[in-house]
Amino acid sequence: RQLQAGPARSEALAQWPEMLRDRMAGAAGLEEAIVVSARRPPPAITAAVARLAARLEHQSLPDALRAFATDVDDPTADLLTAALITAAMNEVRDLGRLLAALVDATRAQVHMRASIEAGRAHVRSATRVVLGVTTLFTVALLLFSGTYLAPYATVEGQLWLALVGAAVAASLLLLTRLDRIDLPTARLVSTGPQAGS
């Protein structure tokens, strides 16, 4: 998986446990808090939260949460749902404190991913600058320095040009690979026909 989640979805995943925590005061439990949160969830995950609330009518909370993680397909959602599943299965007493910790953890992940995205933007800018300067230099040589390029018309010169071209292409490929960040695959994956319900 690539780091493709937009800032809106990341921020929504940080807001949702905050909403659950706030609704726990007037709810009978986590399931009811989730159903209440589905009335006005963060916009970027509205559909996923609505499906989660609908699944709770005919699935257990852990199964519904696993399906939610599959729907969202995001590392932050994996962290969030893993903690909620653990809380549901172990009947955590102080759920409010757990949700507060989840808010902190998800916000930390959102901040980390924003920093990563800023770093990627710098790499993309550097790649464009390198490519632009290399292209301009090559065109300038072809237009104004025919004498300078004359030795490259020989077989030996062509070999050196091929070597330099390969080095430049490899450098650009490495810069492009620096811009790609692979994320771990989702671990909380729904199984069986109920996953899509």
CSV table of C-alpha atoms in Angstrom, one decimal:
chain,number,residue,atom,x,y,z
A,1,ARG,CA,0.0,0.0,0.0
A,2,GLN,CA,1.1,3.5,-0.8
A,3,LEU,CA,0.7,6.5,1.5
A,4,GLN,CA,-2.3,7.7,-0.4
A,5,ALA,CA,-4.7,8.8,2.3
A,6,GLY,CA,-5.5,12.4,2.0
A,7,PRO,CA,-5.2,14.8,5.0
A,8,ALA,CA,-9.0,15.0,5.3
A,9,ARG,CA,-9.4,11.2,5.9
A,10,SER,CA,-6.4,11.2,8.3
A,11,GLU,CA,-7.9,14.1,10.3
A,12,ALA,CA,-11.4,12.4,10.3
A,13,LEU,CA,-9.8,9.2,11.8
A,14,ALA,CA,-8.3,11.4,14.5
A,15,GLN,CA,-11.6,13.2,15.2
A,16,TRP,CA,-13.8,10.0,15.3
A,17,PRO,CA,-12.4,8.6,18.6
A,18,GLU,CA,-12.8,12.0,20.1
A,19,MET,CA,-16.5,12.0,19.1
A,20,LEU,CA,-16.9,8.5,20.6
A,21,ARG,CA,-15.3,9.7,23.8
A,22,ASP,CA,-17.7,12.6,24.0
A,23,ARG,CA,-20.7,10.5,23.3
A,24,MET,CA,-19.8,7.8,25.9
A,25,ALA,CA,-21.1,10.0,28.7
A,26,GLY,CA,-24.7,9.7,27.4
A,27,ALA,CA,-24.5,6.3,25.8
A,28,ALA,CA,-25.1,2.8,27.3
A,29,GLY,CA,-21.8,1.5,25.9
A,30,LEU,CA,-19.4,1.6,22.9
A,31,GLU,CA,-21.9,0.2,20.4
A,32,GLU,CA,-24.4,2.8,21.2
A,33,ALA,CA,-21.7,5.5,21.1
A,34,ILE,CA,-20.8,4.3,17.6
A,35,VAL,CA,-24.4,4.3,16.4
A,36,VAL,CA,-24.9,7.9,17.8
A,37,SER,CA,-21.6,9.0,16.1
A,38,ALA,CA,-22.9,7.7,12.8
A,39,ARG,CA,-25.5,10.5,12.8
A,40,ARG,CA,-22.9,13.1,12.2
A,41,PRO,CA,-19.5,11.5,11.6
A,42,PRO,CA,-16.5,13.3,10.2
A,43,PRO,CA,-17.3,13.9,6.4
A,44,ALA,CA,-14.3,11.9,5.1
A,45,ILE,CA,-15.4,8.7,6.7
A,46,THR,CA,-19.2,9.2,6.7
A,47,ALA,CA,-19.9,6.2,4.5
A,48,ALA,CA,-17.6,3.8,6.5
A,49,VAL,CA,-19.1,4.8,9.9
A,50,ALA,CA,-22.6,4.5,8.5
A,51,ARG,CA,-21.9,1.0,7.3
A,52,LEU,CA,-20.3,0.2,10.7
A,53,ALA,CA,-23.4,1.3,12.5
A,54,ALA,CA,-25.6,-0.7,10.1
A,55,ARG,CA,-23.5,-3.8,10.6
A,56,LEU,CA,-23.9,-3.6,14.4
A,57,GLU,CA,-27.5,-4.6,13.9
A,58,HIS,CA,-26.5,-8.1,12.8
A,59,GLN,CA,-22.8,-8.6,13.6
A,60,SER,CA,-20.8,-8.6,16.8
A,61,LEU,CA,-18.8,-5.4,17.6
A,62,PRO,CA,-15.4,-7.0,16.8
A,63,ASP,CA,-16.6,-8.3,13.4
A,64,ALA,CA,-18.2,-5.0,12.5
A,65,LEU,CA,-15.0,-3.1,13.5
A,66,ARG,CA,-12.9,-5.4,11.4
A,67,ALA,CA,-15.1,-4.7,8.4
A,68,PHE,CA,-14.8,-1.0,9.2
A,69,ALA,CA,-11.0,-1.3,9.1
A,70,THR,CA,-11.3,-3.1,5.7
A,71,ASP,CA,-13.6,-0.3,4.4
A,72,VAL,CA,-11.3,2.5,5.4
A,73,ASP,CA,-8.0,0.6,4.5
A,74,ASP,CA,-5.8,2.9,6.4
A,75,PRO,CA,-3.0,2.3,9.1
A,76,THR,CA,-4.6,4.8,11.5
A,77,ALA,CA,-7.9,2.9,11.2
A,78,ASP,CA,-6.1,-0.3,11.9
A,79,LEU,CA,-4.7,1.1,15.1
A,80,LEU,CA,-8.0,2.6,16.1
A,81,THR,CA,-10.1,-0.6,15.5
A,82,ALA,CA,-7.5,-2.9,17.1
A,83,ALA,CA,-7.8,-0.9,20.3
A,84,LEU,CA,-11.6,-0.8,20.1
A,85,ILE,CA,-11.8,-4.6,19.5
A,86,THR,CA,-9.5,-5.2,22.4
A,87,ALA,CA,-11.6,-3.0,24.6
A,88,ALA,CA,-14.8,-4.7,23.5
A,89,MET,CA,-13.4,-8.2,24.0
A,90,ASN,CA,-11.9,-7.5,27.4
A,91,GLU,CA,-14.7,-5.3,28.6
A,92,VAL,CA,-12.5,-2.4,29.5
A,93,ARG,CA,-14.0,-0.5,32.4
A,94,ASP,CA,-12.5,3.0,31.9
A,95,LEU,CA,-13.3,3.2,28.2
A,96,GLY,CA,-13.2,7.0,28.3
A,97,ARG,CA,-9.5,7.0,29.3
A,98,LEU,CA,-8.8,4.5,26.5
A,99,LEU,CA,-10.6,6.7,23.9
A,100,ALA,CA,-8.6,9.7,25.2
A,101,ALA,CA,-5.4,7.7,24.6
A,102,LEU,CA,-6.6,6.7,21.2
A,103,VAL,CA,-7.2,10.4,20.3
A,104,ASP,CA,-3.6,11.2,21.3
A,105,ALA,CA,-2.3,8.2,19.3
A,106,THR,CA,-4.3,8.9,16.2
A,107,ARG,CA,-3.3,12.6,16.3
A,108,ALA,CA,0.3,11.6,16.6
A,109,GLN,CA,0.0,9.3,13.5
A,110,VAL,CA,-1.7,12.1,11.6
A,111,HIS,CA,1.1,14.5,12.5
A,112,MET,CA,3.8,11.9,11.5
A,113,ARG,CA,2.1,11.3,8.1
A,114,ALA,CA,1.8,15.1,7.5
A,115,SER,CA,5.6,15.3,8.2
A,116,ILE,CA,6.2,12.4,5.8
A,117,GLU,CA,4.1,14.1,3.1
A,118,ALA,CA,6.1,17.4,3.5
A,119,GLY,CA,9.3,15.4,3.1
A,120,ARG,CA,8.0,13.8,-0.1
A,121,ALA,CA,7.1,17.2,-1.5
A,122,HIS,CA,10.7,18.3,-1.0
A,123,VAL,CA,11.9,15.2,-2.8
A,124,ARG,CA,9.5,15.8,-5.7
A,125,SER,CA,10.7,19.4,-5.9
A,126,ALA,CA,14.4,18.3,-6.0
A,127,THR,CA,13.6,15.8,-8.7
A,128,ARG,CA,12.0,18.4,-10.9
A,129,VAL,CA,14.9,20.8,-10.4
A,130,VAL,CA,17.5,18.1,-11.2
A,131,LEU,CA,15.5,17.1,-14.3
A,132,GLY,CA,15.0,20.7,-15.4
A,133,VAL,CA,18.6,21.7,-15.0
A,134,THR,CA,19.9,18.6,-16.8
A,135,THR,CA,17.5,19.1,-19.7
A,136,LEU,CA,18.4,22.8,-20.1
A,137,PHE,CA,22.1,22.1,-19.9
A,138,THR,CA,21.8,19.4,-22.6
A,139,VAL,CA,19.7,21.6,-24.9
A,140,ALA,CA,22.2,24.5,-24.4
A,141,LEU,CA,25.1,22.3,-25.3
A,142,LEU,CA,23.4,21.0,-28.4
A,143,LEU,CA,22.5,24.5,-29.6
A,144,PHE,CA,25.6,26.5,-28.7
A,145,SER,CA,28.5,24.2,-28.2
A,146,GLY,CA,28.8,21.9,-31.2
A,147,THR,CA,32.6,22.0,-31.0
A,148,TYR,CA,32.5,20.9,-27.4
A,149,LEU,CA,30.3,17.9,-28.3
A,150,ALA,CA,32.4,16.9,-31.4
A,151,PRO,CA,34.4,14.2,-29.5
A,152,TYR,CA,31.1,12.5,-28.6
A,153,ALA,CA,30.5,11.7,-32.3
A,154,THR,CA,33.0,8.9,-32.1
A,155,VAL,CA,32.2,5.4,-31.0
A,156,GLU,CA,34.1,5.9,-27.8
A,157,GLY,CA,32.3,9.2,-27.2
A,158,GLN,CA,28.9,7.5,-27.8
A,159,LEU,CA,29.8,4.9,-25.1
A,160,TRP,CA,30.7,7.6,-22.6
A,161,LEU,CA,27.4,9.4,-23.4
A,162,ALA,CA,25.5,6.1,-22.9
A,163,LEU,CA,27.3,5.7,-19.5
A,164,VAL,CA,26.5,9.2,-18.4
A,165,GLY,CA,22.9,8.8,-19.6
A,166,ALA,CA,22.5,5.6,-17.6
A,167,ALA,CA,23.9,7.3,-14.5
A,168,VAL,CA,21.4,10.2,-14.9
A,169,ALA,CA,18.5,7.8,-15.4
A,170,ALA,CA,19.5,5.8,-12.4
A,171,SER,CA,19.8,8.9,-10.3
A,172,LEU,CA,16.3,10.1,-11.3
A,173,LEU,CA,14.9,6.6,-10.6
A,174,LEU,CA,16.4,6.6,-7.1
A,175,LEU,CA,14.9,10.1,-6.5
A,176,THR,CA,11.5,8.8,-7.6
A,177,ARG,CA,11.8,5.8,-5.3
A,178,LEU,CA,12.5,8.1,-2.4
A,179,ASP,CA,9.1,9.6,-3.0
A,180,ARG,CA,7.4,6.3,-2.7
A,181,ILE,CA,6.6,5.1,0.8
A,182,ASP,CA,5.1,1.7,1.3
A,183,LEU,CA,2.8,1.1,4.2
A,184,PRO,CA,2.3,-2.2,5.9
A,185,THR,CA,-0.7,-4.2,4.7
A,186,ALA,CA,-3.9,-4.1,6.7
A,187,ARG,CA,-4.0,-6.7,9.4
A,188,LEU,CA,-7.6,-6.2,10.6
A,189,VAL,CA,-9.2,-7.7,7.5
A,190,SER,CA,-12.7,-9.0,7.4
A,191,THR,CA,-13.3,-12.5,6.3
A,192,GLY,CA,-16.3,-14.3,5.0
A,193,PRO,CA,-19.4,-13.0,3.3
A,194,GLN,CA,-20.3,-10.6,6.0
A,195,ALA,CA,-17.3,-8.4,5.2
A,196,GLY,CA,-19.2,-6.6,2.5
A,197,SER,CA,-22.5,-6.3,4.3
